[in-house]
PDB file of C-alpha atoms in Angstrom:
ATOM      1  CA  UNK A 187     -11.998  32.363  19.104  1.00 87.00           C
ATOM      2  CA  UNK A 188      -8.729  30.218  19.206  1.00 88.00           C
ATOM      3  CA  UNK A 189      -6.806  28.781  21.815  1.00 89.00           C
ATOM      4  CA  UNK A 190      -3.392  30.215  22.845  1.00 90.00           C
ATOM      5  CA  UNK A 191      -1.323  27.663  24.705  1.00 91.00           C
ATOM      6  CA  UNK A 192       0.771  29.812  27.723  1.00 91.00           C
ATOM      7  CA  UNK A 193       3.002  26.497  28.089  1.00 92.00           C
ATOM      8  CA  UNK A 194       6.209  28.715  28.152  1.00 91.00           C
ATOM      9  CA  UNK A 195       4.720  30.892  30.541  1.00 92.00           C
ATOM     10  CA  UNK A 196       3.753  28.490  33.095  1.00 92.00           C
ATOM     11  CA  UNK A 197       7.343  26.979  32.300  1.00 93.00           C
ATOM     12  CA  UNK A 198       9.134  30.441  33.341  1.00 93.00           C
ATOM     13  CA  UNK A 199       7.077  30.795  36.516  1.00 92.00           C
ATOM     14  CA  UNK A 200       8.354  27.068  37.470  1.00 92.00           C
ATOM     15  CA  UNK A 201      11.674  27.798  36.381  1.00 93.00           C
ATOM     16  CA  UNK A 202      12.023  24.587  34.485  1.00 93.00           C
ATOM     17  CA  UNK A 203      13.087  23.763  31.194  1.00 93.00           C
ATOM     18  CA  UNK A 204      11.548  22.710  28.169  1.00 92.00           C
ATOM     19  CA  UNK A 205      13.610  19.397  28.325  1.00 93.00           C
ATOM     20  CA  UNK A 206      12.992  18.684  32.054  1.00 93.00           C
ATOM     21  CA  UNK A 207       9.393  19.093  31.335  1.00 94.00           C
ATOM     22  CA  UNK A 208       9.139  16.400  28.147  1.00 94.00           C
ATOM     23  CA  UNK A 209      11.267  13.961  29.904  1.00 94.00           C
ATOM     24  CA  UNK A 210       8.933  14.273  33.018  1.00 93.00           C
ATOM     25  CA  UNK A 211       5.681  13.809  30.994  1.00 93.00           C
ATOM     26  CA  UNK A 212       7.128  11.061  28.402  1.00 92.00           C
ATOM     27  CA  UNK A 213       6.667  13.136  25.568  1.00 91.00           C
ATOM     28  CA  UNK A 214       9.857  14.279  22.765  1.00 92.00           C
ATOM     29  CA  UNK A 215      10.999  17.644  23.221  1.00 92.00           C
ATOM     30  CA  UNK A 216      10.079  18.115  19.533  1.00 91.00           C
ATOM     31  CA  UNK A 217       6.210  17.387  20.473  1.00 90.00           C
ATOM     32  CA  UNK A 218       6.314  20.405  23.388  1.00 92.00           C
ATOM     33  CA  UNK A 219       8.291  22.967  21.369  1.00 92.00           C
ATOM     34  CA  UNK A 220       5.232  21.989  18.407  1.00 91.00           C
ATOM     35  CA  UNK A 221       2.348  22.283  21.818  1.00 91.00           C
ATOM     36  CA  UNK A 222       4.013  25.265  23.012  1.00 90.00           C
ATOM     37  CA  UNK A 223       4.113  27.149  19.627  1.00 88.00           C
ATOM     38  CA  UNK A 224       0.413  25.621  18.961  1.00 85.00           C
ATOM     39  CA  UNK A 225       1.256  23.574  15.992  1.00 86.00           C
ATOM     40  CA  UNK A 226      -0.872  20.797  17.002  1.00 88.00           C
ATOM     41  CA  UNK A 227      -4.263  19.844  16.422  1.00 88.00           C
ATOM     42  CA  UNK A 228      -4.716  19.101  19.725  1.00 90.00           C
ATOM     43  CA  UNK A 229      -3.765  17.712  23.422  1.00 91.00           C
ATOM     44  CA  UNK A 230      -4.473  14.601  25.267  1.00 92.00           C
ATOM     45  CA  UNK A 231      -6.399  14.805  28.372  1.00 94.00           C
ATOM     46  CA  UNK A 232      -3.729  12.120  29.188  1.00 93.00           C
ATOM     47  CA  UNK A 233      -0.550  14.545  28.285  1.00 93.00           C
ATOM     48  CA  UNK A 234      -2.691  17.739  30.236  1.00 94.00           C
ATOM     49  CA  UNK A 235      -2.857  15.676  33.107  1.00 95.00           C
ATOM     50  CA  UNK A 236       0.833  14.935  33.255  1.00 95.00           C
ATOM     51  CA  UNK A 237       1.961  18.965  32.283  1.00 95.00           C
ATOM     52  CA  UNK A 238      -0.713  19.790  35.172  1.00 95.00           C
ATOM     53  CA  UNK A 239       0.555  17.461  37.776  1.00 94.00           C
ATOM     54  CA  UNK A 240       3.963  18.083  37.109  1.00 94.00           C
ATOM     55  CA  UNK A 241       3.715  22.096  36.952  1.00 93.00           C
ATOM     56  CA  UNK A 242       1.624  21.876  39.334  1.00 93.00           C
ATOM     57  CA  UNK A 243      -1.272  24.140  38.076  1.00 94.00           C
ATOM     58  CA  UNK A 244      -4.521  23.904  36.542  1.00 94.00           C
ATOM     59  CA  UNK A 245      -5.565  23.719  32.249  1.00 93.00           C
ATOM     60  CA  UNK A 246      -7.015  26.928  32.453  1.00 93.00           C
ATOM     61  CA  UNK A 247      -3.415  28.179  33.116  1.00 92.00           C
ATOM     62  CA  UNK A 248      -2.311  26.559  30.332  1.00 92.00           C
ATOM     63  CA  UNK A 249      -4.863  27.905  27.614  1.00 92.00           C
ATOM     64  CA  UNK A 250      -6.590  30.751  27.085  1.00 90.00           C
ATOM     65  CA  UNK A 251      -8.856  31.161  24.200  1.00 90.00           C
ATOM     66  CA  UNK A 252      -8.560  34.535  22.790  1.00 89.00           C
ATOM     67  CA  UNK A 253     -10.491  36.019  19.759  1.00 89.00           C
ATOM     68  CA  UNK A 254      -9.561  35.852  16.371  1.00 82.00           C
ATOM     69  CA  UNK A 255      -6.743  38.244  15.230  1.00 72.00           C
ATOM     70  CA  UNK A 256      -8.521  38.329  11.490  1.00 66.00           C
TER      71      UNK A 256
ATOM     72  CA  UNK B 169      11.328   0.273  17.304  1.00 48.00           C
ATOM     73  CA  UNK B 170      10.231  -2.696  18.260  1.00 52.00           C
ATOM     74  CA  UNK B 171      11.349  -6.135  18.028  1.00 53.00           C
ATOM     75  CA  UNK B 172       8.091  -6.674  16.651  1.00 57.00           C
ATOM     76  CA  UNK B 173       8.310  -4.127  13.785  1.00 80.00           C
ATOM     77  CA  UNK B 174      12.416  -4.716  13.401  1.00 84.00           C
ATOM     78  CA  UNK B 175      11.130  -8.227  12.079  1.00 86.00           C
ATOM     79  CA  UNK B 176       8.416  -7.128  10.330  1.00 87.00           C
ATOM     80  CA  UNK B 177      10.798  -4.853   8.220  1.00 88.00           C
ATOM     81  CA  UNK B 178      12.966  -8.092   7.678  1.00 91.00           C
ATOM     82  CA  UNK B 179       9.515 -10.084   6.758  1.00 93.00           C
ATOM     83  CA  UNK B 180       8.850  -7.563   4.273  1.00 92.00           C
ATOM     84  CA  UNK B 181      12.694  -7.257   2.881  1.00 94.00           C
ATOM     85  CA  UNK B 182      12.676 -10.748   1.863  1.00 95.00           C
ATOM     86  CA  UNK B 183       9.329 -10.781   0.492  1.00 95.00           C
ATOM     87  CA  UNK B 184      10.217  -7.795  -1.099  1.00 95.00           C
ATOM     88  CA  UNK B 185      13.167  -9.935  -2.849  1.00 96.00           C
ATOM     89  CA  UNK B 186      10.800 -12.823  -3.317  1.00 96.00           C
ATOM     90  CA  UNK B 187       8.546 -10.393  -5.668  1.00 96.00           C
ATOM     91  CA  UNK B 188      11.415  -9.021  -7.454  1.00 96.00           C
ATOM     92  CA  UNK B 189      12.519 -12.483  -8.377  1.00 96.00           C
ATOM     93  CA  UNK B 190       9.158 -13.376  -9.589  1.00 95.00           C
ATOM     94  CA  UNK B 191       9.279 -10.534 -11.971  1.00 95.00           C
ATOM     95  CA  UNK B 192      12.481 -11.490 -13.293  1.00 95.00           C
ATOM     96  CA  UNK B 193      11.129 -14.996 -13.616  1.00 94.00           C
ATOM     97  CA  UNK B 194       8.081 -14.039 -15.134  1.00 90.00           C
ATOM     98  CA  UNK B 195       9.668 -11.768 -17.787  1.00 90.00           C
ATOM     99  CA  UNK B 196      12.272 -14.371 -18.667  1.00 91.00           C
ATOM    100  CA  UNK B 197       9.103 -16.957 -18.893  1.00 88.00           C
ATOM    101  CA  UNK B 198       7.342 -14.944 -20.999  1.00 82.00           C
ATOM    102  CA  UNK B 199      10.279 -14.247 -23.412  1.00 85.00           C
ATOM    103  CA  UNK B 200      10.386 -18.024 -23.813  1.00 86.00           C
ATOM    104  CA  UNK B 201       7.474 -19.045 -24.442  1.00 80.00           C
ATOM    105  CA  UNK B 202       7.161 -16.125 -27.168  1.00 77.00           C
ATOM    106  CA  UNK B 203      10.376 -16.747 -28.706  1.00 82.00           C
ATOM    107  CA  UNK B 204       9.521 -20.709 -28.902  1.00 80.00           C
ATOM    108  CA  UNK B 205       6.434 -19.928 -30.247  1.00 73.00           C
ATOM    109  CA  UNK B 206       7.387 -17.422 -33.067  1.00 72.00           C
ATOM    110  CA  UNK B 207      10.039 -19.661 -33.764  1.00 76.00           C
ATOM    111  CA  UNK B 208       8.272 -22.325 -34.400  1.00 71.00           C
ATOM    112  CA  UNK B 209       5.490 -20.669 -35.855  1.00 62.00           C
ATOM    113  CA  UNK B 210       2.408 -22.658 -33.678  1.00 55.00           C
ATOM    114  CA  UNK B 211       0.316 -22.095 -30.706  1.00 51.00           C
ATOM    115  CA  UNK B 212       0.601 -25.531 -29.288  1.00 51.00           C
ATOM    116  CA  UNK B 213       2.613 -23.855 -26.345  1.00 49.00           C
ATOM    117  CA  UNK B 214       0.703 -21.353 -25.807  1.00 49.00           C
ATOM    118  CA  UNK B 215      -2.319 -23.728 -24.477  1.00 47.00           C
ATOM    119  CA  UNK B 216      -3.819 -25.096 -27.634  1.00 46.00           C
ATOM    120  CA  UNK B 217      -4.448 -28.565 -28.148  1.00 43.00           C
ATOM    121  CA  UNK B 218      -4.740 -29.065 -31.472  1.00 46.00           C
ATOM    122  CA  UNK B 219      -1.839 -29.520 -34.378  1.00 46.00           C
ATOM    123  CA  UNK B 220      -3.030 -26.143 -35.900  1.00 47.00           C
ATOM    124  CA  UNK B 221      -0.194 -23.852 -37.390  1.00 52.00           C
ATOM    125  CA  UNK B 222      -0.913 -20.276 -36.874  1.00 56.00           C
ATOM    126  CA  UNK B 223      -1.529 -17.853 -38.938  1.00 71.00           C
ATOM    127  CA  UNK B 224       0.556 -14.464 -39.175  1.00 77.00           C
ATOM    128  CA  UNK B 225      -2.770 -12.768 -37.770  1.00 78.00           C
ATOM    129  CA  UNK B 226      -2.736 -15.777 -35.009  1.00 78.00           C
ATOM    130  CA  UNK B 227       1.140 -15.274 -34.260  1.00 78.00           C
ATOM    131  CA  UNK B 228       0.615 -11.532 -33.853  1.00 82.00           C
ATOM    132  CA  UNK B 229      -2.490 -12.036 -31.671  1.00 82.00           C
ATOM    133  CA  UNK B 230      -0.959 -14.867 -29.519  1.00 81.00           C
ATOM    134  CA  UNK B 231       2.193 -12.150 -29.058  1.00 83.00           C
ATOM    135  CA  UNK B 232       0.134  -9.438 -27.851  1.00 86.00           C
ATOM    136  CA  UNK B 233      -1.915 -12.080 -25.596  1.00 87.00           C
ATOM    137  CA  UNK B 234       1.103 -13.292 -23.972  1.00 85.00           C
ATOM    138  CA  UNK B 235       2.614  -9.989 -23.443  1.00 87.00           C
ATOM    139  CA  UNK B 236      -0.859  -8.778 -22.174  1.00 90.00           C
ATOM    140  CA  UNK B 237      -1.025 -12.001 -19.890  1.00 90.00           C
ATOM    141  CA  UNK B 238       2.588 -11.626 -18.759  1.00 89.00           C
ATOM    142  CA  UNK B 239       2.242  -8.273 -18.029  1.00 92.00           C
ATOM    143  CA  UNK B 240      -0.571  -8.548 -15.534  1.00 93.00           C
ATOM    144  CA  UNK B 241       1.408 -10.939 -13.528  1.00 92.00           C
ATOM    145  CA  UNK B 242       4.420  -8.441 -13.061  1.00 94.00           C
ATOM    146  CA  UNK B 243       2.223  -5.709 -12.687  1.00 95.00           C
ATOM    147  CA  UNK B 244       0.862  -8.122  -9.203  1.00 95.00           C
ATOM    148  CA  UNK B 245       4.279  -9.059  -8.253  1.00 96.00           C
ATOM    149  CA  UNK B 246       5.597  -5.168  -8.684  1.00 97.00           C
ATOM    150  CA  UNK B 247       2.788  -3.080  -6.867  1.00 97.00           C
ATOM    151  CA  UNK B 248       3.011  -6.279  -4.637  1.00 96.00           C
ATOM    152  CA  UNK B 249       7.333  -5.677  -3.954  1.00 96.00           C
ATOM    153  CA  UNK B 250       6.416  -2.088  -3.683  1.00 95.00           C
ATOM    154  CA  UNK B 251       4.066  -2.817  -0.648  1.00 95.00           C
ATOM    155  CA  UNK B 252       6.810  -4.307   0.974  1.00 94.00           C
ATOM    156  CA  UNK B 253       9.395  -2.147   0.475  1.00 93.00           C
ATOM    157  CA  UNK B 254       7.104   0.709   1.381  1.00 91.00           C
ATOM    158  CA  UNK B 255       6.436  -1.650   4.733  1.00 91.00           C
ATOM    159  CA  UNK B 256      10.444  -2.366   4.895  1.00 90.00           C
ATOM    160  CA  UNK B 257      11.553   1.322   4.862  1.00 85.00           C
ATOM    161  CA  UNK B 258       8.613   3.401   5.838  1.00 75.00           C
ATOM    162  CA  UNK B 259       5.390   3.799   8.078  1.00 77.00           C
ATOM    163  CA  UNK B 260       3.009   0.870   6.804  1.00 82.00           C
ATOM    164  CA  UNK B 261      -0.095   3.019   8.307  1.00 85.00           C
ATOM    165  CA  UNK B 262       0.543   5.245   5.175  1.00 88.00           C
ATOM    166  CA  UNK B 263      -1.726   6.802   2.379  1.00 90.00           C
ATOM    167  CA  UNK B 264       1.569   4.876   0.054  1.00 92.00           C
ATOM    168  CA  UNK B 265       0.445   1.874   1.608  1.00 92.00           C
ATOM    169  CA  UNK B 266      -3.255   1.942   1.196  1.00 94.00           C
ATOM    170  CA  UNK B 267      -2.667   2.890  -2.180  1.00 95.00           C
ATOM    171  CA  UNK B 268      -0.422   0.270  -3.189  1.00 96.00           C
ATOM    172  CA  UNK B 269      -3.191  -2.296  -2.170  1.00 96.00           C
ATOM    173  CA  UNK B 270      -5.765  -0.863  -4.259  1.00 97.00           C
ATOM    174  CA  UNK B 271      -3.569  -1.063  -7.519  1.00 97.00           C
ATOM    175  CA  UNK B 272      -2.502  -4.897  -6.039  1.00 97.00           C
ATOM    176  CA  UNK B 273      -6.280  -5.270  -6.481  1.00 97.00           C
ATOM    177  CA  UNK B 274      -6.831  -3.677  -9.495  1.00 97.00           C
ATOM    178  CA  UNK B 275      -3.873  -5.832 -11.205  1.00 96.00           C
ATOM    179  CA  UNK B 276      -5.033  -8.742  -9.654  1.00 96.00           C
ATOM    180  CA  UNK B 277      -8.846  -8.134 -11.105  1.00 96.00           C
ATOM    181  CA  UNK B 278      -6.894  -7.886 -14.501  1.00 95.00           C
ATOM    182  CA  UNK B 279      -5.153 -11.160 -13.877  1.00 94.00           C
ATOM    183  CA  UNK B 280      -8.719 -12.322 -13.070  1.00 94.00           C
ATOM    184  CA  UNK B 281     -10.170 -11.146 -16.644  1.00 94.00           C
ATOM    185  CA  UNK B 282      -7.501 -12.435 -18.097  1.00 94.00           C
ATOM    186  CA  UNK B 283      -7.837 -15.773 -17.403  1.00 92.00           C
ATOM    187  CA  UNK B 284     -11.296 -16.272 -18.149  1.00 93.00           C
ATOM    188  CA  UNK B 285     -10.062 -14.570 -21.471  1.00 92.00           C
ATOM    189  CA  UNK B 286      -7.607 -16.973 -22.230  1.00 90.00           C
ATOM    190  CA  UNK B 287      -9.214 -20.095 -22.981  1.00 90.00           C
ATOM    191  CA  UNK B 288     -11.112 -18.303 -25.598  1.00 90.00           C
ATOM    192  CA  UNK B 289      -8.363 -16.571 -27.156  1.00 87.00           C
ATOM    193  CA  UNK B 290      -6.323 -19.656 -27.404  1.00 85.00           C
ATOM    194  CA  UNK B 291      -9.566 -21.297 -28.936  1.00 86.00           C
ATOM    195  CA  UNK B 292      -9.784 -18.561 -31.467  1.00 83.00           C
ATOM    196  CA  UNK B 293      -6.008 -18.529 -32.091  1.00 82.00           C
ATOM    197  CA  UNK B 294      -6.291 -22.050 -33.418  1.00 80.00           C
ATOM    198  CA  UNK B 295      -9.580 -21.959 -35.022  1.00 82.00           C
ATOM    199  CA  UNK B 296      -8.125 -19.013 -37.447  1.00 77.00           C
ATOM    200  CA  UNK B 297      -5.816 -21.730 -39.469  1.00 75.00           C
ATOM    201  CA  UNK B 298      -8.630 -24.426 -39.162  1.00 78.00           C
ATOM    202  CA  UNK B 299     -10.384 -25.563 -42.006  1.00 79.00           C
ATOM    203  CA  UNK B 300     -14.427 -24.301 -41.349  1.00 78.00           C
ATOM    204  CA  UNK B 301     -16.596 -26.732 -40.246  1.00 79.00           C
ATOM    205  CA  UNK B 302     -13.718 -27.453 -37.589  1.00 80.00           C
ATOM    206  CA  UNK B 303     -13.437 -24.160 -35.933  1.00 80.00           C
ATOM    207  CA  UNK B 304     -14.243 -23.953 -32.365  1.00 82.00           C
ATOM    208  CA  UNK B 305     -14.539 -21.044 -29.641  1.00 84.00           C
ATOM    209  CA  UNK B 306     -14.259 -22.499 -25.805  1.00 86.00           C
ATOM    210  CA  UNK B 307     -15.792 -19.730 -23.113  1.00 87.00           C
ATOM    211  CA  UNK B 308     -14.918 -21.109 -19.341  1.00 86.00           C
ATOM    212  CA  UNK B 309     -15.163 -19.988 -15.959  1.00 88.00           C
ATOM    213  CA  UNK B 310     -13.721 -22.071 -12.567  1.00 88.00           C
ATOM    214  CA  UNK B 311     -12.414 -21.457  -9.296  1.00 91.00           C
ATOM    215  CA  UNK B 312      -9.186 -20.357 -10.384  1.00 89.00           C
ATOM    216  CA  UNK B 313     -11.145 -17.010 -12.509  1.00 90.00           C
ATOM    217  CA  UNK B 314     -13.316 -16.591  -9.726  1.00 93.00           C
ATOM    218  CA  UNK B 315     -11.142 -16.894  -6.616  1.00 94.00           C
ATOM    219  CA  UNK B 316      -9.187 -14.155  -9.278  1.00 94.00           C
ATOM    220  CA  UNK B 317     -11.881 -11.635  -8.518  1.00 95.00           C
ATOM    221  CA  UNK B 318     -13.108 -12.562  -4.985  1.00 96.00           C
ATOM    222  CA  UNK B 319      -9.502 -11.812  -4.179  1.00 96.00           C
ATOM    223  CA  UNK B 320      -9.511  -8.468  -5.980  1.00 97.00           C
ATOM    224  CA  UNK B 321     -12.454  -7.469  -4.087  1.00 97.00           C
ATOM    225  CA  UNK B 322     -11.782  -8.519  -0.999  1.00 97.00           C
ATOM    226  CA  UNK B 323      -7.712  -6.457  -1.737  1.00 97.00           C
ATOM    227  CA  UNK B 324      -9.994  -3.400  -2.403  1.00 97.00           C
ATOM    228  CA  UNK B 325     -11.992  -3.438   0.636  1.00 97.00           C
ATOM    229  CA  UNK B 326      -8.368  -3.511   2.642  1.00 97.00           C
ATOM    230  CA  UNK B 327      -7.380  -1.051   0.658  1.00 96.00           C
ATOM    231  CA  UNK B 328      -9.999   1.477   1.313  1.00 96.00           C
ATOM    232  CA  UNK B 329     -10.000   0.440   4.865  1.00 96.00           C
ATOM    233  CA  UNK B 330      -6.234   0.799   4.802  1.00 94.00           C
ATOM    234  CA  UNK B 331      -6.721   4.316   3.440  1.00 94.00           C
ATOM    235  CA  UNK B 332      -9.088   5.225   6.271  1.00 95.00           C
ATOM    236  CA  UNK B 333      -6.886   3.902   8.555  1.00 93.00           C
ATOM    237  CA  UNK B 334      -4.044   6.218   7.134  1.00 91.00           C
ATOM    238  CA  UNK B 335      -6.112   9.225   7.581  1.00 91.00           C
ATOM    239  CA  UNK B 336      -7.069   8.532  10.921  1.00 90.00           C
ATOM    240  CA  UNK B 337      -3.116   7.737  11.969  1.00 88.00           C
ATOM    241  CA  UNK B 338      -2.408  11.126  10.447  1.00 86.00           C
ATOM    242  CA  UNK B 339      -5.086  12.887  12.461  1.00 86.00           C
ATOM    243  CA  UNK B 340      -3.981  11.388  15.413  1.00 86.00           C
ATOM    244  CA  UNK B 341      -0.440  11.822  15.139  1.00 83.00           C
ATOM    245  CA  UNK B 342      -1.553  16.179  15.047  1.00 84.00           C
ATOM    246  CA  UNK B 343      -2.194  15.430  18.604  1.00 88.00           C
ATOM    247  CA  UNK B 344       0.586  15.093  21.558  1.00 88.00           C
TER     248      UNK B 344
END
């Protein structure tokens, strides 16, 4: 299994951008864009939190964990 | 960046210069007390005591001292100005860093040897022109030789701490 970050889905259904979203949760832009692609080796419970509260949803609409491709 | 770390970075700059001036002092040092001493053809400057004339064997192993002994003081000051450029310019927290300490240690546990080696060099430097019967080997160890080493050591251990203090940095700087 691996975890798929929707980030830019849950962006679209909001309607808000990328930038508006990093400035809200104190984070660079260059740190989402690397989240939303799934570059990183992880996320804060600190920086869910904020991307929860401020798109106003819940983790699990954030990730999914889908099953290895290989 | 900080105030904090803006300073820092200037700390380090000038300590950075500090180092580099050592070396230059150190080299030019060295080159003196060589040149006086081949030129004169004793190894009264070189720490002996006696009125001894060297031998061409003694000349050639007082050269190769001095350049050995000289050498492990610049090889201090320059993994020592390295450290603090790498802390003027770049991240301190850094594999680099960590790195740089260990060698600071391992140059300074050279520096150590060496001078608990030197007395006994010198000793044996003179005693090769003495007449036998007269010849004399001096072994010593003080606080200068042994604060040498516990410094080394203790270096290392920041050093290895340093370098799992890197990795953990890196880890953490995967997350957002």
């Amino acid at each position: 299994m691996q975890i798929v970050v929707r980030l830019d889905v849950m962006l679209a259904l909001r309607k808000m951008r990328s930038r508006e979203l990093a400035d809200r949760i104190g984070i660079t832009e260059q740190n989402l864009s690397l989240l939303k692609s799934g570059r990183v080796k992880g996320v804060r419970f600190e920086t869910l939190a904020r991307i929860c509260e401020v798109l106003e949803c819940q983790p699990g609409d954030l990730l999914e964990a889908v099953p290895d491709q290989s | 960046m900080s105030p904090l770390s803006l300073r820092f970075r200037r700390v380090a700059t000038i300590l950075r210069a500090i180092c580099i001036a050592g070396i230059v002092a150190f080299i030019l040092m060295g080159a003196h007390v060589l040149l006086e001493s081949l030129l004169r053809g004793d190894v009264n400057g070189a720490g002996g005591a006696s009125d001894a004339t060297a031998s061409t064997s003694g000349l050639i192993l007082l050269t190769v001292w001095t350049l050995v002994a000289t050498g492990a003081n610049i090889a201090v000051l320059w993994f020592t100005a390295r450290l603090f450029g790498v802390y003027a310019t770049a991240d301190p927290l850094s594999e680099t860093a960590a790195r740089l300490i260990r060698s600071i240690a391992l140059a300074l546990f050279a520096k150590g040897v060496i001078s608990i080696l030197s007395p006994t060099v010198f000793s044996l430097i003179e005693s090769l022109s003495a007449t036998p019967g007269t010849r004399r080997l001096v072994i010593s160890f003080g606080d200068m030789q042994a604060g040498f080493l516990l410094a080394a050591a203790l270096i290392w251990v920041i050093g290895t701490a340093m370098s799992e203090a890197a990795r953990a940095a890196a880890e953490n700087r995967g997350f957002v």
